[in-house]
Amino acid sequence: MSNLQANWKKWKPRLVAAGAGGFAAAVVVVMIGIIIGPGDTAATNETRPSRDSSQSTDSDKPAPEQEAEEAVQELAAAPTLGDDGFASMEVTTDPRVAAASAAQVLMSADTKKIEWVEDFRKESLSRVMRPSSDYVGPGDGLQVKAFGGDTYYGDELIDRAPEMLATEKYSPDGWWWLLGDTQSFGGFASYGASLTSRAIEVYDQEEMEEYSGGSYWTKPSDQITVDIDPEASFELYWVRVETATDAGEGATTQRYPVALAVYCDPPADGGVCGVTSLMTRYPDGWKTSY
């Protein structure tokens, strides 16, 4: 697991200067139209080359996906749906835990208790983007420039996320937020379905670059400027969730991708971590259909 604060000086220039256009935050997609399709990274547990166990080397260690799954099993509490139909977001200073918990919140809902997708978007995003009343957030330290020349700041992006993300349409080839999609949510609601998602794999930027073979889309776009407190952290996370859907005739299970950007306040402000935006890019091997 990478130490984000310790690595801040090392990768801050990449945040500011990276020009590959890989950080396709959905809130940014809406504002500046930089939608980028999924990468050509089909690596999965099934397709990753295996190595003879007898060929031991000094570098023998669990594969990144195994480490990620073990970490989330240790760190992220299994979700439960409350009386309001929502899962709870953990208040944590660990960005990996925050990413795992946020993925569970965004992909869990009891549609018998949540009537409208607008209500789900607003409340679930509020939970992951404002995890605590003490959370400060990036404020002006995160800036997104639109092609028209306008600049949007971190707090504004967070506040406007439900409205902006309402235009995104779920697609197994790109946009992943199944429950944030009007048609998809309505379909589940028509059956009174309950969906509970458990994070099973979590990757930070460095781990995903290794997992996906150094894909350019793991690096932020030059449309985004990050100039935050050096004691704070800002990192991209990819989470795979296992979703149990119960429509009254027994639960079915399927895996879905989640892609997030997580900001953690500096320790002086409490260090709480929350989601600043949702991304669109994830490995091809994580594509789903329904």
Tab-separated table of N, CA, C and O in Angstrom, residues 91-175:
chain	number	residue	atom	x	y	z
A	91	VAL	N	-16.237	7.008	8.035
A	91	VAL	CA	-15.420	8.195	8.263
A	91	VAL	C	-14.032	7.697	8.611
A	91	VAL	O	-13.833	7.046	9.637
A	92	THR	N	-13.058	7.959	7.750
A	92	THR	CA	-11.734	7.357	7.880
A	92	THR	C	-10.659	8.314	7.392
A	92	THR	O	-10.922	9.213	6.581
A	93	THR	N	-9.455	8.110	7.883
A	93	THR	CA	-8.295	8.858	7.405
A	93	THR	C	-7.469	8.022	6.436
A	93	THR	O	-6.404	8.448	6.005
A	94	ASP	N	-7.949	6.844	6.097
A	94	ASP	CA	-7.263	5.945	5.160
A	94	ASP	C	-7.947	6.044	3.801
A	94	ASP	O	-9.113	5.659	3.663
A	95	PRO	N	-7.265	6.552	2.777
A	95	PRO	CA	-7.908	6.739	1.470
A	95	PRO	C	-8.378	5.443	0.828
A	95	PRO	O	-9.360	5.426	0.097
A	96	ARG	N	-7.685	4.341	1.111
A	96	ARG	CA	-8.092	3.057	0.539
A	96	ARG	C	-9.426	2.607	1.136
A	96	ARG	O	-10.304	2.121	0.434
A	97	VAL	N	-9.567	2.780	2.431
A	97	VAL	CA	-10.825	2.450	3.091
A	97	VAL	C	-11.935	3.353	2.565
A	97	VAL	O	-13.059	2.903	2.311
A	98	ALA	N	-11.617	4.634	2.392
A	98	ALA	CA	-12.617	5.578	1.888
A	98	ALA	C	-13.091	5.176	0.497
A	98	ALA	O	-14.289	5.219	0.198
A	99	ALA	N	-12.158	4.768	-0.367
A	99	ALA	CA	-12.524	4.361	-1.722
A	99	ALA	C	-13.409	3.118	-1.687
A	99	ALA	O	-14.425	3.040	-2.393
A	100	ALA	N	-13.034	2.139	-0.867
A	100	ALA	CA	-13.819	0.906	-0.771
A	100	ALA	C	-15.209	1.187	-0.227
A	100	ALA	O	-16.215	0.700	-0.753
A	101	SER	N	-15.287	1.974	0.833
A	101	SER	CA	-16.579	2.272	1.441
A	101	SER	C	-17.451	3.077	0.496
A	101	SER	O	-18.658	2.827	0.364
A	102	ALA	N	-16.852	4.056	-0.204
A	102	ALA	CA	-17.616	4.877	-1.150
A	102	ALA	C	-18.177	4.030	-2.279
A	102	ALA	O	-19.325	4.216	-2.707
A	103	ALA	N	-17.389	3.084	-2.773
A	103	ALA	CA	-17.866	2.195	-3.837
A	103	ALA	C	-19.086	1.413	-3.370
A	103	ALA	O	-20.046	1.219	-4.119
A	104	GLN	N	-19.057	0.961	-2.130
A	104	GLN	CA	-20.184	0.210	-1.588
A	104	GLN	C	-21.429	1.092	-1.470
A	104	GLN	O	-22.543	0.653	-1.758
A	105	VAL	N	-21.250	2.335	-1.049
A	105	VAL	CA	-22.384	3.253	-0.927
A	105	VAL	C	-23.005	3.540	-2.288
A	105	VAL	O	-24.233	3.510	-2.462
A	106	LEU	N	-22.157	3.802	-3.282
A	106	LEU	CA	-22.643	4.179	-4.610
A	106	LEU	C	-23.304	3.029	-5.351
A	106	LEU	O	-24.078	3.247	-6.285
A	107	MET	N	-22.996	1.794	-4.937
A	107	MET	CA	-23.539	0.635	-5.630
A	107	MET	C	-24.453	-0.198	-4.747
A	107	MET	O	-24.643	-1.387	-4.986
A	108	SER	N	-25.041	0.420	-3.715
A	108	SER	CA	-25.977	-0.282	-2.834
A	108	SER	C	-27.224	0.566	-2.640
A	108	SER	O	-27.133	1.781	-2.455
A	109	ALA	N	-28.390	-0.076	-2.685
A	109	ALA	CA	-29.650	0.648	-2.468
A	109	ALA	C	-30.794	-0.335	-2.308
A	109	ALA	O	-30.822	-1.392	-2.945
A	110	ASP	N	-31.736	0.025	-1.452
A	110	ASP	CA	-32.999	-0.707	-1.353
A	110	ASP	C	-34.045	0.158	-2.045
A	110	ASP	O	-34.489	1.171	-1.493
A	111	THR	N	-34.417	-0.235	-3.260
A	111	THR	CA	-35.318	0.605	-4.044
A	111	THR	C	-36.755	0.582	-3.523
A	111	THR	O	-37.583	1.364	-3.988
A	112	LYS	N	-37.048	-0.294	-2.568
A	112	LYS	CA	-38.374	-0.245	-1.947
A	112	LYS	C	-38.489	0.971	-1.025
A	112	LYS	O	-39.581	1.432	-0.717
A	113	LYS	N	-37.337	1.476	-0.597
A	113	LYS	CA	-37.321	2.595	0.339
A	113	LYS	C	-36.847	3.906	-0.297
A	113	LYS	O	-36.976	4.972	0.314
A	114	ILE	N	-36.254	3.815	-1.478
A	114	ILE	CA	-35.783	5.008	-2.196
A	114	ILE	C	-36.589	5.096	-3.486
A	114	ILE	O	-36.385	4.312	-4.410
A	115	GLU	N	-37.483	6.035	-3.554
A	115	GLU	CA	-38.442	6.053	-4.661
A	115	GLU	C	-37.863	6.595	-5.954
A	115	GLU	O	-38.197	6.110	-7.040
A	116	TRP	N	-36.999	7.622	-5.865
A	116	TRP	CA	-36.545	8.309	-7.068
A	116	TRP	C	-35.033	8.260	-7.184
A	116	TRP	O	-34.308	8.395	-6.194
A	117	VAL	N	-34.542	8.127	-8.418
A	117	VAL	CA	-33.105	8.099	-8.643
A	117	VAL	C	-32.459	9.417	-8.244
A	117	VAL	O	-31.317	9.456	-7.787
A	118	GLU	N	-33.192	10.527	-8.400
A	118	GLU	CA	-32.635	11.823	-8.000
A	118	GLU	C	-32.302	11.833	-6.511
A	118	GLU	O	-31.283	12.389	-6.092
A	119	ASP	N	-33.181	11.212	-5.722
A	119	ASP	CA	-32.934	11.144	-4.279
A	119	ASP	C	-31.723	10.263	-3.981
A	119	ASP	O	-30.921	10.571	-3.086
A	120	PHE	N	-31.600	9.168	-4.736
A	120	PHE	CA	-30.453	8.287	-4.537
A	120	PHE	C	-29.157	8.995	-4.894
A	120	PHE	O	-28.175	8.930	-4.135
A	121	ARG	N	-29.127	9.664	-6.052
A	121	ARG	CA	-27.909	10.373	-6.457
A	121	ARG	C	-27.511	11.411	-5.420
A	121	ARG	O	-26.348	11.493	-4.997
A	122	LYS	N	-28.467	12.212	-4.998
A	122	LYS	CA	-28.156	13.299	-4.072
A	122	LYS	C	-27.632	12.779	-2.745
A	122	LYS	O	-26.608	13.249	-2.243
A	123	GLU	N	-28.308	11.794	-2.171
A	123	GLU	CA	-27.920	11.309	-0.847
A	123	GLU	C	-26.643	10.481	-0.895
A	123	GLU	O	-25.763	10.636	-0.032
A	124	SER	N	-26.522	9.595	-1.873
A	124	SER	CA	-25.322	8.750	-1.919
A	124	SER	C	-24.075	9.582	-2.198
A	124	SER	O	-23.014	9.354	-1.589
A	125	LEU	N	-24.182	10.555	-3.102
A	125	LEU	CA	-23.035	11.416	-3.379
A	125	LEU	C	-22.702	12.281	-2.172
A	125	LEU	O	-21.530	12.535	-1.877
A	126	SER	N	-23.733	12.737	-1.464
A	126	SER	CA	-23.480	13.523	-0.255
A	126	SER	C	-22.715	12.704	0.773
A	126	SER	O	-21.793	13.202	1.433
A	127	ARG	N	-23.061	11.436	0.894
A	127	ARG	CA	-22.403	10.582	1.888
A	127	ARG	C	-20.932	10.360	1.574
A	127	ARG	O	-20.095	10.351	2.473
A	128	VAL	N	-20.602	10.158	0.300
A	128	VAL	CA	-19.210	9.860	-0.038
A	128	VAL	C	-18.373	11.118	-0.224
A	128	VAL	O	-17.155	11.097	-0.008
A	129	MET	N	-19.017	12.225	-0.619
A	129	MET	CA	-18.269	13.461	-0.870
A	129	MET	C	-18.211	14.380	0.344
A	129	MET	O	-17.342	15.253	0.411
A	130	ARG	N	-19.122	14.190	1.267
A	130	ARG	CA	-19.119	14.930	2.536
A	130	ARG	C	-19.246	13.910	3.670
A	130	ARG	O	-20.256	13.865	4.353
A	131	PRO	N	-18.222	13.086	3.869
A	131	PRO	CA	-18.342	11.970	4.818
A	131	PRO	C	-18.474	12.390	6.277
A	131	PRO	O	-18.890	11.592	7.109
A	132	SER	N	-18.118	13.618	6.572
A	132	SER	CA	-18.165	14.096	7.946
A	132	SER	C	-18.363	15.604	7.943
A	132	SER	O	-17.930	16.300	7.014
A	133	SER	N	-19.000	16.100	8.998
A	133	SER	CA	-19.166	17.555	9.118
A	133	SER	C	-17.820	18.236	9.316
A	133	SER	O	-17.684	19.441	9.098
A	134	ASP	N	-16.808	17.461	9.693
A	134	ASP	CA	-15.464	18.006	9.893
A	134	ASP	C	-14.620	17.963	8.626
A	134	ASP	O	-13.505	18.492	8.606
A	135	TYR	N	-15.131	17.325	7.582
A	135	TYR	CA	-14.365	17.206	6.333
A	135	TYR	C	-14.251	18.572	5.665
A	135	TYR	O	-15.248	19.265	5.466
A	136	VAL	N	-13.031	18.961	5.316
A	136	VAL	CA	-12.787	20.272	4.709
A	136	VAL	C	-12.851	20.195	3.190
A	136	VAL	O	-13.475	21.021	2.529
A	137	GLY	N	-12.193	19.202	2.606
A	137	GLY	CA	-12.187	19.061	1.149
A	137	GLY	C	-11.131	19.920	0.490
A	137	GLY	O	-10.492	20.761	1.135
A	138	PRO	N	-10.924	19.740	-0.820
A	138	PRO	CA	-9.820	20.411	-1.512
A	138	PRO	C	-10.029	21.891	-1.773
A	138	PRO	O	-9.071	22.621	-1.997
A	139	GLY	N	-11.286	22.342	-1.781
A	139	GLY	CA	-11.537	23.758	-2.037
A	139	GLY	C	-10.906	24.242	-3.332
A	139	GLY	O	-10.948	23.557	-4.360
A	140	ASP	N	-10.268	25.397	-3.280
A	140	ASP	CA	-9.650	25.975	-4.473
A	140	ASP	C	-8.396	25.228	-4.901
A	140	ASP	O	-7.833	25.517	-5.959
A	141	GLY	N	-7.946	24.273	-4.074
A	141	GLY	CA	-6.737	23.535	-4.424
A	141	GLY	C	-6.929	22.566	-5.570
A	141	GLY	O	-5.960	22.085	-6.148
A	142	LEU	N	-8.181	22.269	-5.924
A	142	LEU	CA	-8.486	21.428	-7.079
A	142	LEU	C	-9.237	22.290	-8.086
A	142	LEU	O	-10.314	22.806	-7.794
A	143	GLN	N	-8.650	22.474	-9.266
A	143	GLN	CA	-9.245	23.333	-10.279
A	143	GLN	C	-9.385	22.570	-11.594
A	143	GLN	O	-8.480	21.853	-11.998
A	144	VAL	N	-10.532	22.723	-12.228
A	144	VAL	CA	-10.799	22.079	-13.512
A	144	VAL	C	-11.132	23.149	-14.525
A	144	VAL	O	-12.047	23.953	-14.324
A	145	LYS	N	-10.384	23.174	-15.620
A	145	LYS	CA	-10.606	24.169	-16.664
A	145	LYS	C	-11.431	23.583	-17.800
A	145	LYS	O	-11.088	22.546	-18.357
A	146	ALA	N	-12.512	24.253	-18.141
A	146	ALA	CA	-13.354	23.843	-19.263
A	146	ALA	C	-12.776	24.407	-20.550
A	146	ALA	O	-12.004	25.365	-20.548
A	147	PHE	N	-13.166	23.794	-21.677
A	147	PHE	CA	-12.664	24.264	-22.956
A	147	PHE	C	-13.085	25.701	-23.219
A	147	PHE	O	-12.424	26.442	-23.938
A	148	GLY	N	-14.205	26.123	-22.640
A	148	GLY	CA	-14.669	27.488	-22.828
A	148	GLY	C	-13.887	28.507	-22.034
A	148	GLY	O	-14.106	29.711	-22.178
A	149	GLY	N	-12.976	28.032	-21.190
A	149	GLY	CA	-12.143	28.938	-20.422
A	149	GLY	C	-12.560	29.087	-18.974
A	149	GLY	O	-11.814	29.658	-18.176
A	150	ASP	N	-13.749	28.585	-18.616
A	150	ASP	CA	-14.202	28.692	-17.232
A	150	ASP	C	-13.425	27.724	-16.347
A	150	ASP	O	-12.996	26.659	-16.790
A	151	THR	N	-13.257	28.114	-15.105
A	151	THR	CA	-12.584	27.265	-14.129
A	151	THR	C	-13.559	26.895	-13.023
A	151	THR	O	-14.254	27.751	-12.487
A	152	TYR	N	-13.611	25.616	-12.701
A	152	TYR	CA	-14.479	25.113	-11.643
A	152	TYR	C	-13.606	24.572	-10.530
A	152	TYR	O	-12.628	23.861	-10.780
A	153	TYR	N	-13.977	24.916	-9.302
A	153	TYR	CA	-13.173	24.562	-8.146
A	153	TYR	C	-13.761	23.359	-7.409
A	153	TYR	O	-14.920	23.002	-7.603
A	154	GLY	N	-12.942	22.763	-6.540
A	154	GLY	CA	-13.311	21.527	-5.883
A	154	GLY	C	-14.650	21.560	-5.194
A	154	GLY	O	-15.485	20.666	-5.389
A	155	ASP	N	-14.897	22.589	-4.391
A	155	ASP	CA	-16.162	22.662	-3.659
A	155	ASP	C	-17.354	22.763	-4.606
A	155	ASP	O	-18.403	22.169	-4.364
A	156	GLU	N	-17.188	23.512	-5.681
A	156	GLU	CA	-18.287	23.671	-6.642
A	156	GLU	C	-18.575	22.356	-7.352
A	156	GLU	O	-19.735	21.983	-7.570
A	157	LEU	N	-17.522	21.628	-7.699
A	157	LEU	CA	-17.710	20.339	-8.365
A	157	LEU	C	-18.446	19.360	-7.454
A	157	LEU	O	-19.317	18.620	-7.900
A	158	ILE	N	-18.087	19.369	-6.179
A	158	ILE	CA	-18.748	18.475	-5.229
A	158	ILE	C	-20.214	18.870	-5.052
A	158	ILE	O	-21.114	18.022	-5.077
A	159	ASP	N	-20.466	20.164	-4.887
A	159	ASP	CA	-21.835	20.629	-4.652
A	159	ASP	C	-22.748	20.358	-5.846
A	159	ASP	O	-23.935	20.075	-5.681
A	160	ARG	N	-22.194	20.423	-7.047
A	160	ARG	CA	-23.016	20.285	-8.248
A	160	ARG	C	-23.014	18.871	-8.819
A	160	ARG	O	-23.639	18.611	-9.840
A	161	ALA	N	-22.325	17.957	-8.154
A	161	ALA	CA	-22.185	16.598	-8.692
A	161	ALA	C	-23.514	15.917	-9.005
A	161	ALA	O	-23.667	15.331	-10.087
A	162	PRO	N	-24.526	15.935	-8.106
A	162	PRO	CA	-25.781	15.231	-8.444
A	162	PRO	C	-26.413	15.740	-9.727
A	162	PRO	O	-26.876	14.953	-10.563
A	163	GLU	N	-26.428	17.046	-9.900
A	163	GLU	CA	-27.013	17.640	-11.109
A	163	GLU	C	-26.198	17.303	-12.344
A	163	GLU	O	-26.739	16.924	-13.390
A	164	MET	N	-24.882	17.403	-12.233
A	164	MET	CA	-24.016	17.185	-13.389
A	164	MET	C	-23.984	15.718	-13.817
A	164	MET	O	-23.976	15.394	-15.002
A	165	LEU	N	-23.987	14.816	-12.831
A	165	LEU	CA	-23.906	13.395	-13.153
A	165	LEU	C	-25.229	12.832	-13.660
A	165	LEU	O	-25.265	11.723	-14.190
A	166	ALA	N	-26.301	13.590	-13.512
A	166	ALA	CA	-27.609	13.126	-13.980
A	166	ALA	C	-27.630	12.932	-15.490
A	166	ALA	O	-28.459	12.186	-16.020
A	167	THR	N	-26.722	13.577	-16.204
A	167	THR	CA	-26.700	13.465	-17.666
A	167	THR	C	-25.918	12.236	-18.144
A	167	THR	O	-25.968	11.909	-19.325
A	168	GLU	N	-25.189	11.585	-17.242
A	168	GLU	CA	-24.396	10.424	-17.631
A	168	GLU	C	-25.276	9.184	-17.734
A	168	GLU	O	-26.121	8.934	-16.879
A	169	LYS	N	-25.077	8.403	-18.775
A	169	LYS	CA	-25.867	7.191	-19.015
A	169	LYS	C	-24.989	5.960	-18.808
A	169	LYS	O	-23.924	5.854	-19.404
A	170	TYR	N	-25.466	5.046	-17.992
A	170	TYR	CA	-24.696	3.837	-17.744
A	170	TYR	C	-24.412	3.090	-19.047
A	170	TYR	O	-25.288	2.942	-19.904
A	171	SER	N	-23.186	2.607	-19.178
A	171	SER	CA	-22.801	1.781	-20.312
A	171	SER	C	-21.725	0.814	-19.857
A	171	SER	O	-20.750	1.235	-19.232
A	172	PRO	N	-21.877	-0.473	-20.134
A	172	PRO	CA	-20.835	-1.421	-19.735
A	172	PRO	C	-19.522	-1.193	-20.467
A	172	PRO	O	-18.499	-1.756	-20.089
A	173	ASP	N	-19.540	-0.354	-21.505
A	173	ASP	CA	-18.314	-0.031	-22.226
A	173	ASP	C	-17.657	1.247	-21.724
A	173	ASP	O	-16.604	1.634	-22.230
A	174	GLY	N	-18.287	1.921	-20.763
A	174	GLY	CA	-17.712	3.179	-20.323
A	174	GLY	C	-18.200	3.594	-18.952
A	174	GLY	O	-17.635	3.204	-17.945
A	175	TRP	N	-19.282	4.366	-18.906
A	175	TRP	CA	-19.757	4.907	-17.647
A	175	TRP	C	-20.287	3.793	-16.757
A	175	TRP	O	-21.195	3.060	-17.120
